[in-house]
Amino acid sequence: MCRLATWLLSGLLAAAVLLSAGLPAGAAGVCSQPVPRVALQLLQEAQSGNATTGTRAVQTINHLVRQYCIDIDDGKLPTVDYSEALRDQCTMYSGVLGRERVYWAICPTTMAQAGPPQPPPVPDPPLPPPPPPPPPPPPRPPVCQEPSLKGGSGSDKFWESNGSRFDLEPQRNARIFRFTGVRCSLRAAGVENGTVAFTGVIKPLPSGTKSDTISYNYEGTAYAFSNGCAPAPYSVTGSASKDFRRVTLTGRPPVRDAQCRTTGFDNVTIEFVLHDEQDKWNQ
């Protein structure tokens, strides 16, 4: 019987442990009840059921084997006086051992595959696609180079004010200062070379007025620049130095918020300084 239980159940539930498991070669099992027949019936029921039914069948067979079966040496099997075909080439035998009738079975090893149909293996879920590569970092804006406030030998004259370079365009009594080298903070506000910083006129000193420091008076319009806003004009007045190398203007430019609304006024002084061969172009 132990061989029968082992052969029939090994494919049904590998975890089932019968008394015959691990028997040495030449060992056999006999039962005081026709356990082989009952075990085969239980296995046939389990084959048409589910995994739970198969587990219960194995548990019942194990109980019957423990209750009614023992292991003996093959050479001590009793003389067969009864046999019964159980299924295919599986046969149960009976004989008297000592004073007790016992039963055992011999089945082909192919019976080891008996058992209920197993559900197909569940395939592993597909691996998620790899995440897309991160987008490339945005290109860095070019590093702003501040304009040079110096010239070289043979350079034309230029004016400078608050870190920027300018040309002065005289037209009779009119004067225009234009950017020719914009400092970085003003570039961010949209100022470019050629942008007008001041436009106005020069006026002689009042009749009878003498000055050791002033040559002309200046009147006109300067422009305030803010990020995202149009240039804001404001009135300025001032004068040119006696040697015509410095122009000083004062005014009240508007102060604007992020929406370009005027929130107040400031007081500023603007100085344009000439550089040419006389001062070695600011070397």
Short mmCIF file of C-alpha atoms in Angstrom, two decimals:
data_model
loop_
_atom_site.label_atom_id
_atom_site.label_comp_id
_atom_site.label_asym_id
_atom_site.label_seq_id
_atom_site.Cartn_x
_atom_site.Cartn_y
_atom_site.Cartn_z
CA MET A 1 0.00 0.00 0.00
CA CYS A 2 2.78 2.38 0.77
CA ARG A 3 4.06 2.08 -2.78
CA LEU A 4 0.55 2.70 -4.10
CA ALA A 5 0.11 5.79 -1.94
CA THR A 6 3.51 7.09 -2.96
CA TRP A 7 3.04 6.46 -6.70
CA LEU A 8 -0.50 7.81 -6.84
CA LEU A 9 -0.01 10.87 -4.67
CA SER A 10 3.43 12.14 -5.62
CA GLY A 11 1.99 14.07 -8.56
CA LEU A 12 -1.06 15.21 -6.59
CA LEU A 13 0.54 17.01 -3.68
CA ALA A 14 4.27 16.90 -3.12
CA ALA A 15 3.75 18.06 0.45
CA ALA A 16 1.76 14.92 1.41
CA VAL A 17 3.89 12.67 3.65
CA LEU A 18 2.87 9.00 3.81
CA LEU A 19 4.33 6.33 6.01
CA SER A 20 6.10 4.85 3.03
CA ALA A 21 8.03 8.04 2.25
CA GLY A 22 11.72 7.50 2.63
CA LEU A 23 11.46 3.68 2.99
CA PRO A 24 14.67 1.74 2.27
CA ALA A 25 14.89 -0.45 -0.85
CA GLY A 26 12.95 -3.70 -0.46
CA ALA A 27 10.37 -2.30 1.97
CA ALA A 28 6.63 -2.77 1.40
CA GLY A 29 3.40 -1.79 3.11
CA VAL A 30 0.37 -3.80 4.11
CA CYS A 31 -2.97 -2.57 5.48
CA SER A 32 -5.58 -4.30 7.63
CA GLN A 33 -8.30 -2.66 5.48
CA PRO A 34 -8.56 -2.39 1.67
CA VAL A 35 -7.00 1.07 1.78
CA PRO A 36 -5.64 0.86 -1.81
CA ARG A 37 -9.15 0.70 -3.24
CA VAL A 38 -10.37 3.62 -1.13
CA ALA A 39 -7.28 5.66 -1.93
CA LEU A 40 -7.80 5.15 -5.66
CA GLN A 41 -11.43 6.24 -5.38
CA LEU A 42 -10.42 9.36 -3.50
CA LEU A 43 -7.79 10.18 -6.13
CA GLN A 44 -10.33 9.76 -8.93
CA GLU A 45 -12.66 12.19 -7.15
CA ALA A 46 -9.80 14.63 -6.65
CA GLN A 47 -8.91 14.50 -10.37
CA SER A 48 -12.30 15.94 -11.26
CA GLY A 49 -12.22 18.56 -8.48
CA ASN A 50 -10.11 21.57 -7.60
CA ALA A 51 -6.97 22.05 -5.54
CA THR A 52 -8.97 22.14 -2.29
CA THR A 53 -10.62 18.81 -3.11
CA GLY A 54 -7.25 17.27 -3.89
CA THR A 55 -5.78 18.48 -0.61
CA ARG A 56 -8.64 16.93 1.36
CA ALA A 57 -8.23 13.62 -0.51
CA VAL A 58 -4.54 13.50 0.40
CA GLN A 59 -5.33 14.26 4.03
CA THR A 60 -7.88 11.42 4.13
CA ILE A 61 -5.49 8.95 2.49
CA ASN A 62 -2.73 9.89 4.94
CA HIS A 63 -5.12 9.29 7.81
CA LEU A 64 -6.09 5.83 6.47
CA VAL A 65 -2.46 4.87 5.95
CA ARG A 66 -1.51 5.92 9.48
CA GLN A 67 -4.56 4.13 10.91
CA TYR A 68 -4.46 0.82 9.04
CA CYS A 69 -1.07 0.36 7.36
CA ILE A 70 2.41 -0.73 8.46
CA ASP A 71 5.74 -1.20 6.72
CA ILE A 72 7.25 -4.64 6.36
CA ASP A 73 10.09 -6.22 4.38
CA ASP A 74 9.19 -7.44 0.87
CA GLY A 75 10.31 -10.94 1.75
CA LYS A 76 7.71 -11.18 4.54
CA LEU A 77 4.66 -10.55 2.37
CA PRO A 78 2.04 -13.33 2.86
CA THR A 79 0.94 -15.74 0.22
CA VAL A 80 -1.61 -14.13 -2.12
CA ASP A 81 -5.01 -15.75 -1.89
CA TYR A 82 -7.00 -12.86 -3.44
CA SER A 83 -6.36 -10.17 -6.02
CA GLU A 84 -8.44 -7.35 -7.44
CA ALA A 85 -7.73 -5.15 -10.45
CA LEU A 86 -8.23 -1.55 -9.37
CA ARG A 87 -7.42 0.41 -12.53
CA ASP A 88 -5.33 -0.24 -15.62
CA GLN A 89 -2.39 -2.31 -14.39
CA CYS A 90 -2.88 -1.41 -10.74
CA THR A 91 -3.78 -4.48 -8.66
CA MET A 92 -4.64 -4.91 -5.00
CA TYR A 93 -3.61 -8.19 -3.34
CA SER A 94 -4.72 -9.86 -0.10
CA GLY A 95 -3.38 -12.59 2.16
CA VAL A 96 -3.13 -13.64 5.80
CA LEU A 97 -0.21 -12.22 7.78
CA GLY A 98 0.05 -13.93 11.14
CA ARG A 99 -3.63 -14.21 12.04
CA GLU A 100 -4.82 -11.07 10.29
CA ARG A 101 -5.90 -10.46 6.71
CA VAL A 102 -3.91 -7.73 5.10
CA TYR A 103 -4.04 -5.82 1.77
CA TRP A 104 -1.40 -4.29 -0.41
CA ALA A 105 -1.16 -3.01 -3.98
CA ILE A 106 1.29 -2.92 -6.88
CA CYS A 107 0.89 -0.28 -9.60
CA PRO A 108 3.14 0.79 -12.51
CA THR A 109 5.32 3.79 -11.92
CA THR A 110 3.35 5.70 -14.55
CA MET A 111 0.65 6.02 -11.92
CA ALA A 112 2.90 8.49 -10.17
CA GLN A 113 1.49 11.17 -12.46
CA ALA A 114 -2.06 10.59 -11.25
CA GLY A 115 -3.78 13.53 -9.64
CA PRO A 116 -6.29 16.28 -10.33
CA PRO A 117 -5.63 18.58 -13.26
CA GLN A 118 -3.51 21.48 -12.20
CA PRO A 119 -4.38 25.02 -13.24
CA PRO A 120 -2.00 26.47 -15.79
CA PRO A 121 0.78 28.51 -14.26
CA VAL A 122 -0.03 32.16 -13.94
CA PRO A 123 2.43 34.07 -16.08
CA ASP A 124 4.36 36.79 -14.42
CA PRO A 125 2.89 40.19 -15.12
CA PRO A 126 4.75 42.01 -17.88
CA LEU A 127 7.40 44.35 -16.70
CA PRO A 128 6.39 47.98 -16.96
CA PRO A 129 8.13 49.85 -19.73
CA PRO A 130 11.19 51.73 -18.61
CA PRO A 131 10.54 55.35 -17.77
CA PRO A 132 11.34 57.78 -20.54
CA PRO A 133 14.70 59.48 -20.24
CA PRO A 134 14.56 62.84 -18.52
CA PRO A 135 14.35 65.78 -20.87
CA PRO A 136 17.63 67.50 -21.55
CA PRO A 137 18.26 70.52 -19.38
CA PRO A 138 17.31 73.81 -21.00
CA PRO A 139 20.21 75.55 -22.66
CA ARG A 140 21.95 77.97 -20.42
CA PRO A 141 21.68 81.57 -21.49
CA PRO A 142 24.98 82.96 -22.67
CA VAL A 143 27.00 84.63 -19.98
CA CYS A 144 26.64 88.39 -20.29
CA GLN A 145 29.87 90.26 -20.86
CA GLU A 146 29.96 93.75 -19.46
CA PRO A 147 31.04 96.36 -22.01
CA SER A 148 34.60 97.57 -21.87
CA LEU A 149 34.91 101.09 -20.53
CA LYS A 150 38.39 101.53 -21.93
CA GLY A 151 39.73 102.27 -25.40
CA GLY A 152 43.05 101.69 -27.10
CA SER A 153 45.52 103.85 -28.92
CA GLY A 154 43.83 105.37 -31.96
CA SER A 155 40.33 104.71 -30.58
CA ASP A 156 37.53 107.14 -31.29
CA LYS A 157 36.23 109.05 -28.34
CA PHE A 158 33.33 107.59 -26.37
CA TRP A 159 31.22 108.52 -23.39
CA GLU A 160 30.47 106.33 -20.39
CA SER A 161 27.83 106.46 -17.69
CA ASN A 162 26.99 103.99 -14.93
CA GLY A 163 28.77 101.06 -16.61
CA SER A 164 27.54 101.62 -20.20
CA ARG A 165 29.11 103.24 -23.25
CA PHE A 166 27.49 105.99 -25.33
CA ASP A 167 27.91 108.12 -28.43
CA LEU A 168 26.93 111.79 -28.30
CA GLU A 169 25.20 113.05 -31.45
CA PRO A 170 25.32 116.86 -31.72
CA GLN A 171 22.84 118.43 -34.17
CA ARG A 172 23.13 122.22 -33.90
CA ASN A 173 21.77 122.85 -30.42
CA ALA A 174 20.24 119.36 -30.10
CA ARG A 175 22.00 116.57 -28.25
CA ILE A 176 21.30 112.78 -28.25
CA PHE A 177 23.07 110.13 -26.15
CA ARG A 178 22.77 106.59 -27.61
CA PHE A 179 23.94 103.31 -26.11
CA THR A 180 26.92 101.68 -27.84
CA GLY A 181 27.77 99.24 -25.04
CA VAL A 182 24.91 98.20 -22.73
CA ARG A 183 25.64 96.92 -19.23
CA CYS A 184 24.13 93.51 -18.44
CA SER A 185 21.40 94.68 -16.05
CA LEU A 186 19.98 96.95 -18.78
CA ARG A 187 20.21 94.24 -21.44
CA ALA A 188 17.84 92.17 -19.31
CA ALA A 189 15.39 95.09 -19.55
CA GLY A 190 15.55 95.03 -23.35
CA VAL A 191 18.05 97.84 -23.91
CA GLU A 192 20.15 97.38 -27.06
CA ASN A 193 22.95 99.23 -28.77
CA GLY A 194 21.42 102.28 -30.51
CA THR A 195 18.74 102.79 -27.85
CA VAL A 196 18.31 106.47 -26.95
CA ALA A 197 19.15 107.27 -23.34
CA PHE A 198 18.69 111.05 -23.57
CA THR A 199 17.43 113.51 -26.13
CA GLY A 200 17.33 117.28 -25.59
CA VAL A 201 18.91 120.64 -26.30
CA ILE A 202 21.71 122.79 -24.99
CA LYS A 203 21.11 126.36 -23.94
CA PRO A 204 23.62 129.11 -23.29
CA LEU A 205 23.92 130.47 -19.78
CA PRO A 206 21.57 133.32 -19.02
CA SER A 207 22.80 136.71 -20.25
CA GLY A 208 25.26 138.24 -17.86
CA THR A 209 25.96 134.91 -16.11
CA LYS A 210 29.53 133.75 -15.85
CA SER A 211 30.70 130.37 -14.59
CA ASP A 212 34.09 128.76 -14.14
CA THR A 213 32.57 125.23 -14.25
CA ILE A 214 29.63 125.27 -16.67
CA SER A 215 29.66 125.79 -20.43
CA TYR A 216 26.00 125.02 -21.38
CA ASN A 217 22.74 124.14 -19.73
CA TYR A 218 20.98 120.92 -20.78
CA GLU A 219 17.23 120.32 -20.95
CA GLY A 220 15.44 117.27 -22.32
CA THR A 221 14.10 113.79 -21.75
CA ALA A 222 15.82 110.75 -20.30
CA TYR A 223 14.40 107.21 -20.19
CA ALA A 224 13.95 104.74 -17.35
CA PHE A 225 14.19 101.03 -18.24
CA SER A 226 12.49 98.17 -16.37
CA ASN A 227 12.18 94.45 -17.16
CA GLY A 228 9.11 93.76 -19.29
CA CYS A 229 8.12 97.45 -19.51
CA ALA A 230 8.39 100.03 -22.26
CA PRO A 231 10.97 102.78 -21.70
CA ALA A 232 9.50 105.46 -19.43
CA PRO A 233 10.39 109.07 -20.38
CA TYR A 234 10.97 111.70 -17.70
CA SER A 235 12.25 115.27 -17.72
CA VAL A 236 15.84 116.10 -16.81
CA THR A 237 17.90 119.25 -16.59
CA GLY A 238 21.61 119.83 -16.12
CA SER A 239 24.74 121.24 -17.60
CA ALA A 240 27.99 120.53 -19.41
CA SER A 241 31.31 121.17 -17.74
CA LYS A 242 33.52 124.04 -18.77
CA ASP A 243 35.85 121.69 -20.71
CA PHE A 244 32.85 119.91 -22.36
CA ARG A 245 34.03 116.53 -20.97
CA ARG A 246 31.26 115.90 -18.46
CA VAL A 247 27.45 116.26 -18.68
CA THR A 248 25.46 116.07 -15.46
CA LEU A 249 21.66 115.65 -15.49
CA THR A 250 19.10 115.32 -12.69
CA GLY A 251 15.48 114.20 -12.74
CA ARG A 252 12.76 112.09 -11.16
CA PRO A 253 12.21 108.80 -13.03
CA PRO A 254 9.06 106.79 -12.26
CA VAL A 255 9.27 103.68 -10.04
CA ARG A 256 7.21 100.83 -11.54
CA ASP A 257 5.94 97.48 -10.25
CA ALA A 258 5.86 94.10 -12.03
CA GLN A 259 2.74 95.19 -13.93
CA CYS A 260 4.56 98.36 -15.11
CA ARG A 261 2.32 100.58 -12.99
CA THR A 262 3.94 103.70 -11.57
CA THR A 263 4.13 103.43 -7.80
CA GLY A 264 6.25 106.50 -7.10
CA PHE A 265 9.20 108.61 -8.24
CA ASP A 266 12.90 108.55 -7.55
CA ASN A 267 15.61 111.22 -7.58
CA VAL A 268 18.58 110.45 -9.79
CA THR A 269 21.73 112.11 -11.08
CA ILE A 270 23.17 110.95 -14.40
CA GLU A 271 26.75 111.73 -15.44
CA PHE A 272 28.15 111.19 -18.91
CA VAL A 273 31.98 111.33 -18.99
CA LEU A 274 34.03 111.71 -22.18
CA HIS A 275 37.08 109.47 -22.85
CA ASP A 276 39.50 110.21 -25.67
CA GLU A 277 43.18 110.67 -26.35
CA GLN A 278 43.37 113.39 -23.71
CA ASP A 279 42.75 110.91 -20.89
CA LYS A 280 44.23 107.93 -22.84
CA TRP A 281 40.72 106.56 -23.47
CA ASN A 282 40.22 105.80 -19.78
CA GLN A 283 43.34 103.59 -19.59
#
